[in-house]
């Protein structure tokens, strides 16, 4: 699942990955979480207030990665 905060902003997408079994078990518990409409509305309101750049990297760095 993509983080609702990302909303088209790849630099805000959360990717869960951990080599530790303890963390994997902890993260797998998120599968059982079902946010309510009110929760999602709160997340949307908070995300709209973030001042996030449109691009993940500045132009000079994107040239380094051919993007």
PDB file of N, CA and C in Angstrom:
ATOM      1  N   UNK A   1       0.844  -1.173   0.000  1.00  0.00           N
ATOM      2  CA  UNK A   1       0.000   0.000   0.000  1.00  0.00           C
ATOM      3  C   UNK A   1       0.888   1.234   0.000  1.00  0.00           C
ATOM      4  N   UNK A   2       0.570   2.168  -0.842  1.00  0.00           N
ATOM      5  CA  UNK A   2       1.296   3.427  -0.863  1.00  0.00           C
ATOM      6  C   UNK A   2       0.776   4.304   0.257  1.00  0.00           C
ATOM      7  N   UNK A   3       1.648   4.999   0.877  1.00  0.00           N
ATOM      8  CA  UNK A   3       1.260   5.893   1.959  1.00  0.00           C
ATOM      9  C   UNK A   3       0.310   6.967   1.441  1.00  0.00           C
ATOM     10  N   UNK A   4      -0.823   7.198   2.116  1.00  0.00           N
ATOM     11  CA  UNK A   4      -1.755   8.232   1.657  1.00  0.00           C
ATOM     12  C   UNK A   4      -1.121   9.611   1.605  1.00  0.00           C
ATOM     13  N   UNK A   5      -0.055   9.825   2.367  1.00  0.00           N
ATOM     14  CA  UNK A   5       0.597  11.128   2.339  1.00  0.00           C
ATOM     15  C   UNK A   5       1.313  11.396   1.023  1.00  0.00           C
ATOM     16  N   UNK A   6       1.659  10.355   0.285  1.00  0.00           N
ATOM     17  CA  UNK A   6       2.412  10.553  -0.950  1.00  0.00           C
ATOM     18  C   UNK A   6       1.589  11.297  -1.989  1.00  0.00           C
ATOM     19  N   UNK A   7       0.343  10.908  -2.191  1.00  0.00           N
ATOM     20  CA  UNK A   7      -0.581  11.579  -3.094  1.00  0.00           C
ATOM     21  C   UNK A   7       0.099  12.165  -4.322  1.00  0.00           C
ATOM     22  N   UNK A   8       0.767  11.314  -5.081  1.00  0.00           N
ATOM     23  CA  UNK A   8       1.415  11.765  -6.304  1.00  0.00           C
ATOM     24  C   UNK A   8       2.800  12.346  -6.100  1.00  0.00           C
ATOM     25  N   UNK A   9       3.292  12.325  -4.893  1.00  0.00           N
ATOM     26  CA  UNK A   9       4.628  12.847  -4.603  1.00  0.00           C
ATOM     27  C   UNK A   9       5.514  11.666  -4.218  1.00  0.00           C
ATOM     28  N   UNK A  10       6.230  11.102  -5.200  1.00  0.00           N
ATOM     29  CA  UNK A  10       7.017   9.888  -4.920  1.00  0.00           C
ATOM     30  C   UNK A  10       8.032  10.061  -3.804  1.00  0.00           C
ATOM     31  N   UNK A  11       8.490  11.272  -3.561  1.00  0.00           N
ATOM     32  CA  UNK A  11       9.492  11.454  -2.515  1.00  0.00           C
ATOM     33  C   UNK A  11       8.902  11.233  -1.127  1.00  0.00           C
ATOM     34  N   UNK A  12       7.560  11.201  -1.019  1.00  0.00           N
ATOM     35  CA  UNK A  12       6.938  10.983   0.279  1.00  0.00           C
ATOM     36  C   UNK A  12       6.410   9.565   0.448  1.00  0.00           C
ATOM     37  N   UNK A  13       6.581   8.732  -0.553  1.00  0.00           N
ATOM     38  CA  UNK A  13       6.094   7.361  -0.444  1.00  0.00           C
ATOM     39  C   UNK A  13       6.905   6.605   0.586  1.00  0.00           C
ATOM     40  N   UNK A  14       6.211   5.859   1.413  1.00  0.00           N
ATOM     41  CA  UNK A  14       6.877   5.066   2.439  1.00  0.00           C
ATOM     42  C   UNK A  14       7.053   3.657   1.923  1.00  0.00           C
ATOM     43  N   UNK A  15       8.242   3.177   1.984  1.00  0.00           N
ATOM     44  CA  UNK A  15       8.517   1.807   1.566  1.00  0.00           C
ATOM     45  C   UNK A  15       8.988   1.043   2.788  1.00  0.00           C
ATOM     46  N   UNK A  16       8.238   0.038   3.161  1.00  0.00           N
ATOM     47  CA  UNK A  16       8.613  -0.750   4.325  1.00  0.00           C
ATOM     48  C   UNK A  16       9.563  -1.869   3.944  1.00  0.00           C
ATOM     49  N   UNK A  17      10.718  -1.868   4.526  1.00  0.00           N
ATOM     50  CA  UNK A  17      11.670  -2.941   4.266  1.00  0.00           C
ATOM     51  C   UNK A  17      12.627  -3.017   5.456  1.00  0.00           C
ATOM     52  N   UNK A  18      12.799  -4.202   5.955  1.00  0.00           N
ATOM     53  CA  UNK A  18      13.721  -4.375   7.071  1.00  0.00           C
ATOM     54  C   UNK A  18      14.278  -5.787   7.037  1.00  0.00           C
ATOM     55  N   UNK A  19      15.572  -5.913   7.251  1.00  0.00           N
ATOM     56  CA  UNK A  19      16.165  -7.246   7.295  1.00  0.00           C
ATOM     57  C   UNK A  19      15.928  -7.943   8.638  1.00  0.00           C
ATOM     58  N   UNK A  20      15.383  -7.217   9.605  1.00  0.00           N
ATOM     59  CA  UNK A  20      15.211  -7.795  10.938  1.00  0.00           C
ATOM     60  C   UNK A  20      13.831  -8.445  11.067  1.00  0.00           C
ATOM     61  N   UNK A  21      13.808  -9.688  11.471  1.00  0.00           N
ATOM     62  CA  UNK A  21      12.560 -10.429  11.616  1.00  0.00           C
ATOM     63  C   UNK A  21      11.611  -9.745  12.595  1.00  0.00           C
ATOM     64  N   UNK A  22      12.165  -9.208  13.661  1.00  0.00           N
ATOM     65  CA  UNK A  22      11.354  -8.509  14.663  1.00  0.00           C
ATOM     66  C   UNK A  22      10.598  -7.343  14.013  1.00  0.00           C
ATOM     67  N   UNK A  23      11.258  -6.577  13.161  1.00  0.00           N
ATOM     68  CA  UNK A  23      10.625  -5.440  12.479  1.00  0.00           C
ATOM     69  C   UNK A  23       9.631  -5.912  11.429  1.00  0.00           C
ATOM     70  N   UNK A  24       9.949  -6.993  10.754  1.00  0.00           N
ATOM     71  CA  UNK A  24       9.033  -7.541   9.756  1.00  0.00           C
ATOM     72  C   UNK A  24       7.713  -7.945  10.404  1.00  0.00           C
ATOM     73  N   UNK A  25       7.791  -8.601  11.547  1.00  0.00           N
ATOM     74  CA  UNK A  25       6.566  -8.977  12.271  1.00  0.00           C
ATOM     75  C   UNK A  25       5.787  -7.741  12.716  1.00  0.00           C
ATOM     76  N   UNK A  26       6.517  -6.753  13.195  1.00  0.00           N
ATOM     77  CA  UNK A  26       5.888  -5.510  13.633  1.00  0.00           C
ATOM     78  C   UNK A  26       5.192  -4.816  12.458  1.00  0.00           C
ATOM     79  N   UNK A  27       5.873  -4.741  11.320  1.00  0.00           N
ATOM     80  CA  UNK A  27       5.307  -4.083  10.145  1.00  0.00           C
ATOM     81  C   UNK A  27       4.132  -4.855   9.559  1.00  0.00           C
ATOM     82  N   UNK A  28       4.151  -6.174   9.653  1.00  0.00           N
ATOM     83  CA  UNK A  28       3.061  -6.968   9.079  1.00  0.00           C
ATOM     84  C   UNK A  28       1.753  -6.731   9.827  1.00  0.00           C
ATOM     85  N   UNK A  29       1.821  -6.225  11.044  1.00  0.00           N
ATOM     86  CA  UNK A  29       0.614  -5.889  11.795  1.00  0.00           C
ATOM     87  C   UNK A  29      -0.175  -4.766  11.152  1.00  0.00           C
ATOM     88  N   UNK A  30       0.463  -3.972  10.307  1.00  0.00           N
ATOM     89  CA  UNK A  30      -0.214  -2.859   9.629  1.00  0.00           C
ATOM     90  C   UNK A  30      -1.258  -3.359   8.634  1.00  0.00           C
ATOM     91  N   UNK A  31      -1.159  -4.606   8.225  1.00  0.00           N
ATOM     92  CA  UNK A  31      -2.132  -5.167   7.287  1.00  0.00           C
ATOM     93  C   UNK A  31      -3.528  -5.162   7.894  1.00  0.00           C
ATOM     94  N   UNK A  32      -3.608  -5.321   9.204  1.00  0.00           N
ATOM     95  CA  UNK A  32      -4.895  -5.394   9.888  1.00  0.00           C
ATOM     96  C   UNK A  32      -5.505  -4.026  10.203  1.00  0.00           C
ATOM     97  N   UNK A  33      -4.788  -2.960   9.907  1.00  0.00           N
ATOM     98  CA  UNK A  33      -5.286  -1.616  10.203  1.00  0.00           C
ATOM     99  C   UNK A  33      -6.196  -1.150   9.074  1.00  0.00           C
ATOM    100  N   UNK A  34      -7.398  -0.710   9.431  1.00  0.00           N
ATOM    101  CA  UNK A  34      -8.335  -0.175   8.442  1.00  0.00           C
ATOM    102  C   UNK A  34      -8.724   1.236   8.857  1.00  0.00           C
ATOM    103  N   UNK A  35      -8.130   2.239   8.202  1.00  0.00           N
ATOM    104  CA  UNK A  35      -8.446   3.617   8.583  1.00  0.00           C
ATOM    105  C   UNK A  35      -9.896   3.963   8.240  1.00  0.00           C
ATOM    106  N   UNK A  36     -10.505   4.758   9.087  1.00  0.00           N
ATOM    107  CA  UNK A  36     -11.869   5.199   8.843  1.00  0.00           C
ATOM    108  C   UNK A  36     -11.837   6.369   7.858  1.00  0.00           C
ATOM    109  N   UNK A  37     -13.006   6.742   7.364  1.00  0.00           N
ATOM    110  CA  UNK A  37     -13.105   7.899   6.471  1.00  0.00           C
ATOM    111  C   UNK A  37     -12.601   9.150   7.186  1.00  0.00           C
ATOM    112  N   UNK A  38     -12.878   9.232   8.475  1.00  0.00           N
ATOM    113  CA  UNK A  38     -12.417  10.383   9.265  1.00  0.00           C
ATOM    114  C   UNK A  38     -10.888  10.396   9.357  1.00  0.00           C
ATOM    115  N   UNK A  39     -10.285   9.224   9.541  1.00  0.00           N
ATOM    116  CA  UNK A  39      -8.821   9.122   9.583  1.00  0.00           C
ATOM    117  C   UNK A  39      -8.222   9.602   8.270  1.00  0.00           C
ATOM    118  N   UNK A  40      -8.776   9.116   7.157  1.00  0.00           N
ATOM    119  CA  UNK A  40      -8.251   9.484   5.847  1.00  0.00           C
ATOM    120  C   UNK A  40      -8.422  10.975   5.575  1.00  0.00           C
ATOM    121  N   UNK A  41      -9.519  11.546   6.016  1.00  0.00           N
ATOM    122  CA  UNK A  41      -9.735  12.984   5.857  1.00  0.00           C
ATOM    123  C   UNK A  41      -8.691  13.765   6.647  1.00  0.00           C
ATOM    124  N   UNK A  42      -8.395  13.308   7.853  1.00  0.00           N
ATOM    125  CA  UNK A  42      -7.366  13.966   8.661  1.00  0.00           C
ATOM    126  C   UNK A  42      -5.991  13.886   8.013  1.00  0.00           C
ATOM    127  N   UNK A  43      -5.690  12.740   7.437  1.00  0.00           N
ATOM    128  CA  UNK A  43      -4.410  12.560   6.736  1.00  0.00           C
ATOM    129  C   UNK A  43      -4.349  13.481   5.529  1.00  0.00           C
ATOM    130  N   UNK A  44      -5.452  13.576   4.797  1.00  0.00           N
ATOM    131  CA  UNK A  44      -5.507  14.438   3.614  1.00  0.00           C
ATOM    132  C   UNK A  44      -5.292  15.897   3.998  1.00  0.00           C
ATOM    133  N   UNK A  45      -5.963  16.341   5.048  1.00  0.00           N
ATOM    134  CA  UNK A  45      -5.814  17.725   5.509  1.00  0.00           C
ATOM    135  C   UNK A  45      -4.358  17.993   5.907  1.00  0.00           C
ATOM    136  N   UNK A  46      -3.758  17.067   6.654  1.00  0.00           N
ATOM    137  CA  UNK A  46      -2.369  17.235   7.085  1.00  0.00           C
ATOM    138  C   UNK A  46      -1.416  17.238   5.891  1.00  0.00           C
ATOM    139  N   UNK A  47      -1.638  16.347   4.929  1.00  0.00           N
ATOM    140  CA  UNK A  47      -0.767  16.267   3.754  1.00  0.00           C
ATOM    141  C   UNK A  47      -0.856  17.533   2.912  1.00  0.00           C
ATOM    142  N   UNK A  48      -2.044  18.107   2.829  1.00  0.00           N
ATOM    143  CA  UNK A  48      -2.211  19.339   2.057  1.00  0.00           C
ATOM    144  C   UNK A  48      -1.467  20.514   2.674  1.00  0.00           C
ATOM    145  N   UNK A  49      -1.144  20.426   3.949  1.00  0.00           N
ATOM    146  CA  UNK A  49      -0.440  21.508   4.626  1.00  0.00           C
ATOM    147  C   UNK A  49       1.081  21.368   4.546  1.00  0.00           C
ATOM    148  N   UNK A  50       1.554  20.239   4.028  1.00  0.00           N
ATOM    149  CA  UNK A  50       2.997  20.029   3.906  1.00  0.00           C
ATOM    150  C   UNK A  50       3.573  20.892   2.791  1.00  0.00           C
ATOM    151  N   UNK A  51       4.746  21.383   3.013  1.00  0.00           N
ATOM    152  CA  UNK A  51       5.444  22.147   1.991  1.00  0.00           C
ATOM    153  C   UNK A  51       6.519  21.239   1.406  1.00  0.00           C
ATOM    154  N   UNK A  52       6.099  20.400   0.476  1.00  0.00           N
ATOM    155  CA  UNK A  52       7.010  19.426  -0.118  1.00  0.00           C
ATOM    156  C   UNK A  52       7.392  19.883  -1.529  1.00  0.00           C
ATOM    157  N   UNK A  53       8.644  19.672  -1.905  1.00  0.00           N
ATOM    158  CA  UNK A  53       9.060  20.045  -3.258  1.00  0.00           C
ATOM    159  C   UNK A  53       8.359  19.168  -4.294  1.00  0.00           C
ATOM    160  N   UNK A  54       8.157  19.728  -5.466  1.00  0.00           N
ATOM    161  CA  UNK A  54       7.524  18.975  -6.551  1.00  0.00           C
ATOM    162  C   UNK A  54       8.438  17.845  -7.037  1.00  0.00           C
ATOM    163  N   UNK A  55       9.715  18.117  -7.091  1.00  0.00           N
ATOM    164  CA  UNK A  55      10.680  17.129  -7.554  1.00  0.00           C
ATOM    165  C   UNK A  55      11.491  16.615  -6.374  1.00  0.00           C
ATOM    166  N   UNK A  56      11.864  15.354  -6.455  1.00  0.00           N
ATOM    167  CA  UNK A  56      12.627  14.750  -5.367  1.00  0.00           C
ATOM    168  C   UNK A  56      14.050  15.305  -5.302  1.00  0.00           C
ATOM    169  N   UNK A  57      14.661  15.496  -6.471  1.00  0.00           N
ATOM    170  CA  UNK A  57      16.030  15.975  -6.539  1.00  0.00           C
ATOM    171  C   UNK A  57      16.088  17.291  -7.306  1.00  0.00           C
ATOM    172  N   UNK A  58      17.044  18.163  -6.963  1.00  0.00           N
ATOM    173  CA  UNK A  58      17.233  19.382  -7.749  1.00  0.00           C
ATOM    174  C   UNK A  58      17.685  19.023  -9.170  1.00  0.00           C
ATOM    175  N   UNK A  59      17.519  19.945 -10.084  1.00  0.00           N
ATOM    176  CA  UNK A  59      17.848  19.719 -11.500  1.00  0.00           C
ATOM    177  C   UNK A  59      19.257  19.176 -11.689  1.00  0.00           C
ATOM    178  N   UNK A  60      20.248  19.755 -11.021  1.00  0.00           N
ATOM    179  CA  UNK A  60      21.635  19.307 -11.223  1.00  0.00           C
ATOM    180  C   UNK A  60      21.818  17.846 -10.818  1.00  0.00           C
ATOM    181  N   UNK A  61      21.106  17.396  -9.793  1.00  0.00           N
ATOM    182  CA  UNK A  61      21.231  15.999  -9.373  1.00  0.00           C
ATOM    183  C   UNK A  61      20.466  15.078 -10.319  1.00  0.00           C
ATOM    184  N   UNK A  62      19.354  15.532 -10.867  1.00  0.00           N
ATOM    185  CA  UNK A  62      18.610  14.702 -11.816  1.00  0.00           C
ATOM    186  C   UNK A  62      19.444  14.432 -13.062  1.00  0.00           C
ATOM    187  N   UNK A  63      20.279  15.374 -13.430  1.00  0.00           N
ATOM    188  CA  UNK A  63      21.159  15.154 -14.586  1.00  0.00           C
ATOM    189  C   UNK A  63      22.158  14.040 -14.311  1.00  0.00           C
ATOM    190  N   UNK A  64      22.574  13.909 -13.063  1.00  0.00           N
ATOM    191  CA  UNK A  64      23.500  12.834 -12.695  1.00  0.00           C
ATOM    192  C   UNK A  64      22.851  11.469 -12.848  1.00  0.00           C
ATOM    193  N   UNK A  65      21.543  11.409 -12.595  1.00  0.00           N
ATOM    194  CA  UNK A  65      20.844  10.124 -12.635  1.00  0.00           C
ATOM    195  C   UNK A  65      20.091   9.904 -13.949  1.00  0.00           C
ATOM    196  N   UNK A  66      20.250  10.829 -14.914  1.00  0.00           N
ATOM    197  CA  UNK A  66      19.591  10.739 -16.222  1.00  0.00           C
ATOM    198  C   UNK A  66      18.078  10.698 -16.099  1.00  0.00           C
ATOM    199  N   UNK A  67      17.511  11.469 -15.199  1.00  0.00           N
ATOM    200  CA  UNK A  67      16.058  11.509 -15.038  1.00  0.00           C
ATOM    201  C   UNK A  67      15.515  12.843 -15.422  1.00  0.00           C
TER     202      UNK A  67
END
